[in-house]
Coordinates of C-alpha atoms in Angstrom, one line a residue:
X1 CA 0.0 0.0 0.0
X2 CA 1.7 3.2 -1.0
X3 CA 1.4 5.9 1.8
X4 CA 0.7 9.3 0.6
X5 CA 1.9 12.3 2.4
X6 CA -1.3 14.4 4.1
X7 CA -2.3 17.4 2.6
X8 CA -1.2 20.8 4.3
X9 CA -3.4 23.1 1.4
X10 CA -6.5 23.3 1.1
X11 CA -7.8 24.3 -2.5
X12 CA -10.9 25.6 -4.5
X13 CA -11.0 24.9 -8.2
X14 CA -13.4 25.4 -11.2
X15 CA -12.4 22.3 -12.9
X16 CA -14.6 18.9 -11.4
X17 CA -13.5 16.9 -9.2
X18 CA -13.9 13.8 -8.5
X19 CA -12.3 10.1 -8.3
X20 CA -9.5 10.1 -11.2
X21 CA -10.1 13.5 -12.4
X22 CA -7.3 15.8 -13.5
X23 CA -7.7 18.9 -12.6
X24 CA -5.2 21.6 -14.6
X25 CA -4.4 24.7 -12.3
X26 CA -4.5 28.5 -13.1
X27 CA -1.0 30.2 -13.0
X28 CA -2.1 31.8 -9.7
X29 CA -2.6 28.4 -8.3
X30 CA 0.8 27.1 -9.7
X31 CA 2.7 30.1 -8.3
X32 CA 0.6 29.7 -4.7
X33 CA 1.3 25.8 -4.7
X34 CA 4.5 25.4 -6.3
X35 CA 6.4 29.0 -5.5
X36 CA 4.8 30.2 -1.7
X37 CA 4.3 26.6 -0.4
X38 CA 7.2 24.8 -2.1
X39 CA 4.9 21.7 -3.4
X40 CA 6.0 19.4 -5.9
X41 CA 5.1 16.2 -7.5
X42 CA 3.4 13.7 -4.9
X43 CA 2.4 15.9 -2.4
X44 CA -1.3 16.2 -1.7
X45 CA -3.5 19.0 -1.9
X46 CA -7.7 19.0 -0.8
X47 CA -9.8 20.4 -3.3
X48 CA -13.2 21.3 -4.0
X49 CA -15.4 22.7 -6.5
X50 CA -18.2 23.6 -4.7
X51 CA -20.5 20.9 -5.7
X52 CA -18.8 17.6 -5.6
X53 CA -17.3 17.3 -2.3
X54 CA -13.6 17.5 -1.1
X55 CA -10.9 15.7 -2.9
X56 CA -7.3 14.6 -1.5
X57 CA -5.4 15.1 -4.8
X58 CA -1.9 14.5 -6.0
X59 CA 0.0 16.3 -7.6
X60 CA 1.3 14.9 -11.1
X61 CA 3.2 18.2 -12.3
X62 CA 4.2 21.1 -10.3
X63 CA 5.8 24.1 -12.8
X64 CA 6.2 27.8 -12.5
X65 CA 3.0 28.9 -14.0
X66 CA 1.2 25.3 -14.4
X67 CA 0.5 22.3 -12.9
X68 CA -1.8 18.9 -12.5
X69 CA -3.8 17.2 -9.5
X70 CA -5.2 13.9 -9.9
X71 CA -7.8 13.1 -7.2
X72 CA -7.3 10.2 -5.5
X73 CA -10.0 10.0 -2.8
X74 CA -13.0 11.8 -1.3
X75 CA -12.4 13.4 2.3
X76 CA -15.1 15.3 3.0
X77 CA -19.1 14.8 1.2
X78 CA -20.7 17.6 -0.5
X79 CA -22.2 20.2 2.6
X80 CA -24.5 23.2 0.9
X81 CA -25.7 25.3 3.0
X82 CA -29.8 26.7 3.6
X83 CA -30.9 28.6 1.1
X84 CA -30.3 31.8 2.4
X85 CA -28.8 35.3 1.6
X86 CA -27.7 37.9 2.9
X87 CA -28.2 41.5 1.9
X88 CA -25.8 44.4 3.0
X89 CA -24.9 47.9 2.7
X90 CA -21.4 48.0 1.8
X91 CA -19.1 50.5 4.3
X92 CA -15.4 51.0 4.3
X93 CA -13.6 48.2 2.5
X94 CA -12.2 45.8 5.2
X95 CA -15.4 46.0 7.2
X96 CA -17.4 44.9 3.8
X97 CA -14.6 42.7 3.1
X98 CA -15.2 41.1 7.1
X99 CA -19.3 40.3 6.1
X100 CA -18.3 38.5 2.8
X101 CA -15.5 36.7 4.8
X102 CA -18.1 35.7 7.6
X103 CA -21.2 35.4 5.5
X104 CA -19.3 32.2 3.8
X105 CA -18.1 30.9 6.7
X106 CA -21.4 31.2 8.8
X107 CA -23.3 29.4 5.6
X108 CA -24.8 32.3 3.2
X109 CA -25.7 30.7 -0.1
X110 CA -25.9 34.0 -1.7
X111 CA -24.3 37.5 -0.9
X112 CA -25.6 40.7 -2.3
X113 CA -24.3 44.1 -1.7
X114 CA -27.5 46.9 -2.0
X115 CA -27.3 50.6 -2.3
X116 CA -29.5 51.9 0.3
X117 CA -30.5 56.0 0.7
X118 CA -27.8 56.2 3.4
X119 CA -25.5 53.6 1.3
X120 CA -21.6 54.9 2.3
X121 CA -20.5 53.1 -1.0
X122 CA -21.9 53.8 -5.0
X123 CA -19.1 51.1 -6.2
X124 CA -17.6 47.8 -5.0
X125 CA -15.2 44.8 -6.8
X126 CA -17.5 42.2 -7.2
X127 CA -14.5 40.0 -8.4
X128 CA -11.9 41.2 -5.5
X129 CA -15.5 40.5 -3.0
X130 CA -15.8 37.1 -4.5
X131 CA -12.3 36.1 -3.9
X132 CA -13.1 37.3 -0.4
X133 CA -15.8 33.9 -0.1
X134 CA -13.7 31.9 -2.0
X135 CA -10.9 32.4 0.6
X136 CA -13.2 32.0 3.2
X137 CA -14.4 28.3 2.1
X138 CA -10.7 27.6 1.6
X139 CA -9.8 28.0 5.1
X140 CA -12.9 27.3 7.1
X141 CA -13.2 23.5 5.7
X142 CA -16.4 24.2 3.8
X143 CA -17.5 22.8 0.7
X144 CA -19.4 25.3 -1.0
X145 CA -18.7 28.9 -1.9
X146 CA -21.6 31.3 -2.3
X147 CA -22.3 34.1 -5.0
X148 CA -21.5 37.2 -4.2
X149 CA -23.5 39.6 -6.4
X150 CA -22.5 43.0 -7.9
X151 CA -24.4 46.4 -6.5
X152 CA -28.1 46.5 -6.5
X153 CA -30.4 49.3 -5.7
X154 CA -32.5 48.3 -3.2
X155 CA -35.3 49.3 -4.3
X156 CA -35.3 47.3 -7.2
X157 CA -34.6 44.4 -5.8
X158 CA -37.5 44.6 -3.7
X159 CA -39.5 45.3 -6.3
X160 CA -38.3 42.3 -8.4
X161 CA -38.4 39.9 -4.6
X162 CA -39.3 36.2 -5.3
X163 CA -43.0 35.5 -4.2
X164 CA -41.9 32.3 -1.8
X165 CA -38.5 34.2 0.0
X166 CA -38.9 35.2 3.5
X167 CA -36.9 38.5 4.5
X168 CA -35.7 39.1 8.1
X169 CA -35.3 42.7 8.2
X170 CA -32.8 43.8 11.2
X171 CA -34.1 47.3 11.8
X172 CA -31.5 48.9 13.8
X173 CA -34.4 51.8 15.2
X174 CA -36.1 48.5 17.2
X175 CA -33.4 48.2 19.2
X176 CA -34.3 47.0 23.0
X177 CA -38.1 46.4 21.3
X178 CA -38.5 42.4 21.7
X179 CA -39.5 41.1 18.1
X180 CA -38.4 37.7 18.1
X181 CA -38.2 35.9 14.4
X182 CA -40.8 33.2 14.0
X183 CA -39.5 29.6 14.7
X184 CA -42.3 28.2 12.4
X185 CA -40.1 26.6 9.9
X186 CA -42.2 25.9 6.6
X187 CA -39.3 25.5 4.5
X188 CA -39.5 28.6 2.6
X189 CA -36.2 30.4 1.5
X190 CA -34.9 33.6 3.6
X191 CA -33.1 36.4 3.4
X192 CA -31.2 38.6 5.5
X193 CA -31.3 42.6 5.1
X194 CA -28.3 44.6 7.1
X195 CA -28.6 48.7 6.9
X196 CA -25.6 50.6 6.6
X197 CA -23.8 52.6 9.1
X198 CA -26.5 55.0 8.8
X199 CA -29.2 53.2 9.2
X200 CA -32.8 53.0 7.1
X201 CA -34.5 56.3 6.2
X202 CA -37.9 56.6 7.0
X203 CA -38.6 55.8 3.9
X204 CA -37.2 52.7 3.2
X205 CA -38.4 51.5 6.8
X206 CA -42.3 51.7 6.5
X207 CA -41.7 50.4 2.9
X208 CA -40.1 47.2 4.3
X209 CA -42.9 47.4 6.9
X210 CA -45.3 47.2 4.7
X211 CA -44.0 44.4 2.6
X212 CA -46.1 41.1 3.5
X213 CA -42.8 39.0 3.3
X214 CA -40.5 41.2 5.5
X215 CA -40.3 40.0 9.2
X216 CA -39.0 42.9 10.9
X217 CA -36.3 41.4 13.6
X218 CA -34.9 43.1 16.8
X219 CA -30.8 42.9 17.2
X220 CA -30.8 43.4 21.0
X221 CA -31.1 46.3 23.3
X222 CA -28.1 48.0 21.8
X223 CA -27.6 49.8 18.3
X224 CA -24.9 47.2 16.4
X225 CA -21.9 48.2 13.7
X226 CA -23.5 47.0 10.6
X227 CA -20.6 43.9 10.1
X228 CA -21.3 42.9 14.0
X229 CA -25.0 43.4 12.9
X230 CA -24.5 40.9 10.2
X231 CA -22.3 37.9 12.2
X232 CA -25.5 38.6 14.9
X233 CA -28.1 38.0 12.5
X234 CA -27.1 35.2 10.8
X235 CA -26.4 33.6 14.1
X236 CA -30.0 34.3 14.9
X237 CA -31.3 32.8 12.1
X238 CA -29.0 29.5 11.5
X239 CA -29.7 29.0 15.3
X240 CA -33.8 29.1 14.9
X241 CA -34.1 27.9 11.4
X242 CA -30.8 26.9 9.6
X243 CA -28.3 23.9 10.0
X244 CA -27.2 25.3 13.4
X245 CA -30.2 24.1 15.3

């Protein structure tokens, strides 16, 4: 029995994986594998793709700006997580950067930045964001990386909502008011909506009052930073109705 050496890297990749697959590597991966962690041919990396599980893989050819895994044997099975997202206002960049990091890790299926009235940022990097997750799921042991979304308005995306998604709305001006989030759990999908550092205006707060799938969802008796606000409120949720419970 030949006795491989365990992996030390863990690895996301776009190619498939699974038993026997080759999976070719991006000159990024090569340099990061090869050049920062001094790999070569027989070491073992875990990889995953997001939908087929984690992979220990060999590696068949380690070179400066390419290489080659073979998979050899599934570690870890495929874990997606609820079907949930989470909607924020993006602030300064390594604060926005901390809810992507902690959305993934915490098991957000979907991440989308919204422009709010009181929105600190017009622009974001989607891509630079979505390497953010990616990261995340690299170094948390998960299995699946979620979407994160360019820019929306709001208010658009409101007015295009899907008729069977459930919104918890975290209204920062309900803070020390006890509304609870209902535990009845009839399978629908949810979302998560986190204001900026400004809060809601008026405006936007009786609109998602009136909305007949917005549950409007007390943080605790004290006013939270809109990235604590975010780690609290999925916490919330995954303990009452996600795979925390």
């Amino acid at each position: 029995m030949v006795q491989r050496k365990s992996a030390k890297v863990r690895l996301y990749v776009e190619h498939p994986v699974g038993q026997g697959q080759t999976v070719p590597l991006s000159r990024e991966q090569a340099h990061y594998l090869f050049g920062v962690m001094r790999l070569t041919a027989g070491d073992m990396v875990a990889v995953f793709d997001g939908k087929n599980g984690e992979w220990q893989a060999e590696v068949a050819e380690a070179g400066k700006r390419k290489g080659i895994l073979v998979c050899v044997e599934e570690s870890a099975p495929q874990m997606d997580p609820p079907d949930l997202w989470l909607l924020f206002a993006p602030i300064k960049k390594a604060r926005t950067d901390f809810i992507v990091e902690k959305a993934a890790e915490m098991g957000a299926r979907r991440i989308v930045p919204v422009q709010t009235d009181f929105t600190n940022s017009e622009r974001i990097r989607q891509d630079r964001l979505q390497a953010h997750a990616v990261e995340a799921a690299e170094q948390c042991g998960g299995t699946y990386v979620p979407e994160v979304a360019d820019l929306e308005k709001l208010e658009s995306m409101l007015a295009n909502w899907p008729e069977d998604r459930k919104l918890m709305f975290c209204d920062e001006a309900e803070a020390g008011n006890q509304l609870f989030l209902d535990q009845t759990d009839d399978g629908s999908p949810w979302a998560i909506l986190i204001g900026p550092e400004g809060g809601f205006s008026d405006a936007e707060r009786a609109r998602l009052k009136s909305l007949p799938f917005a549950h409007v969802v007390s943080l605790g008796p004290r006013i939270l930073r809109a990235d604590t606000a975010a780690v609290a409120a999925m916490t919330l949720w995954q303990q009452t109705l996600g795979d925390w419970r």
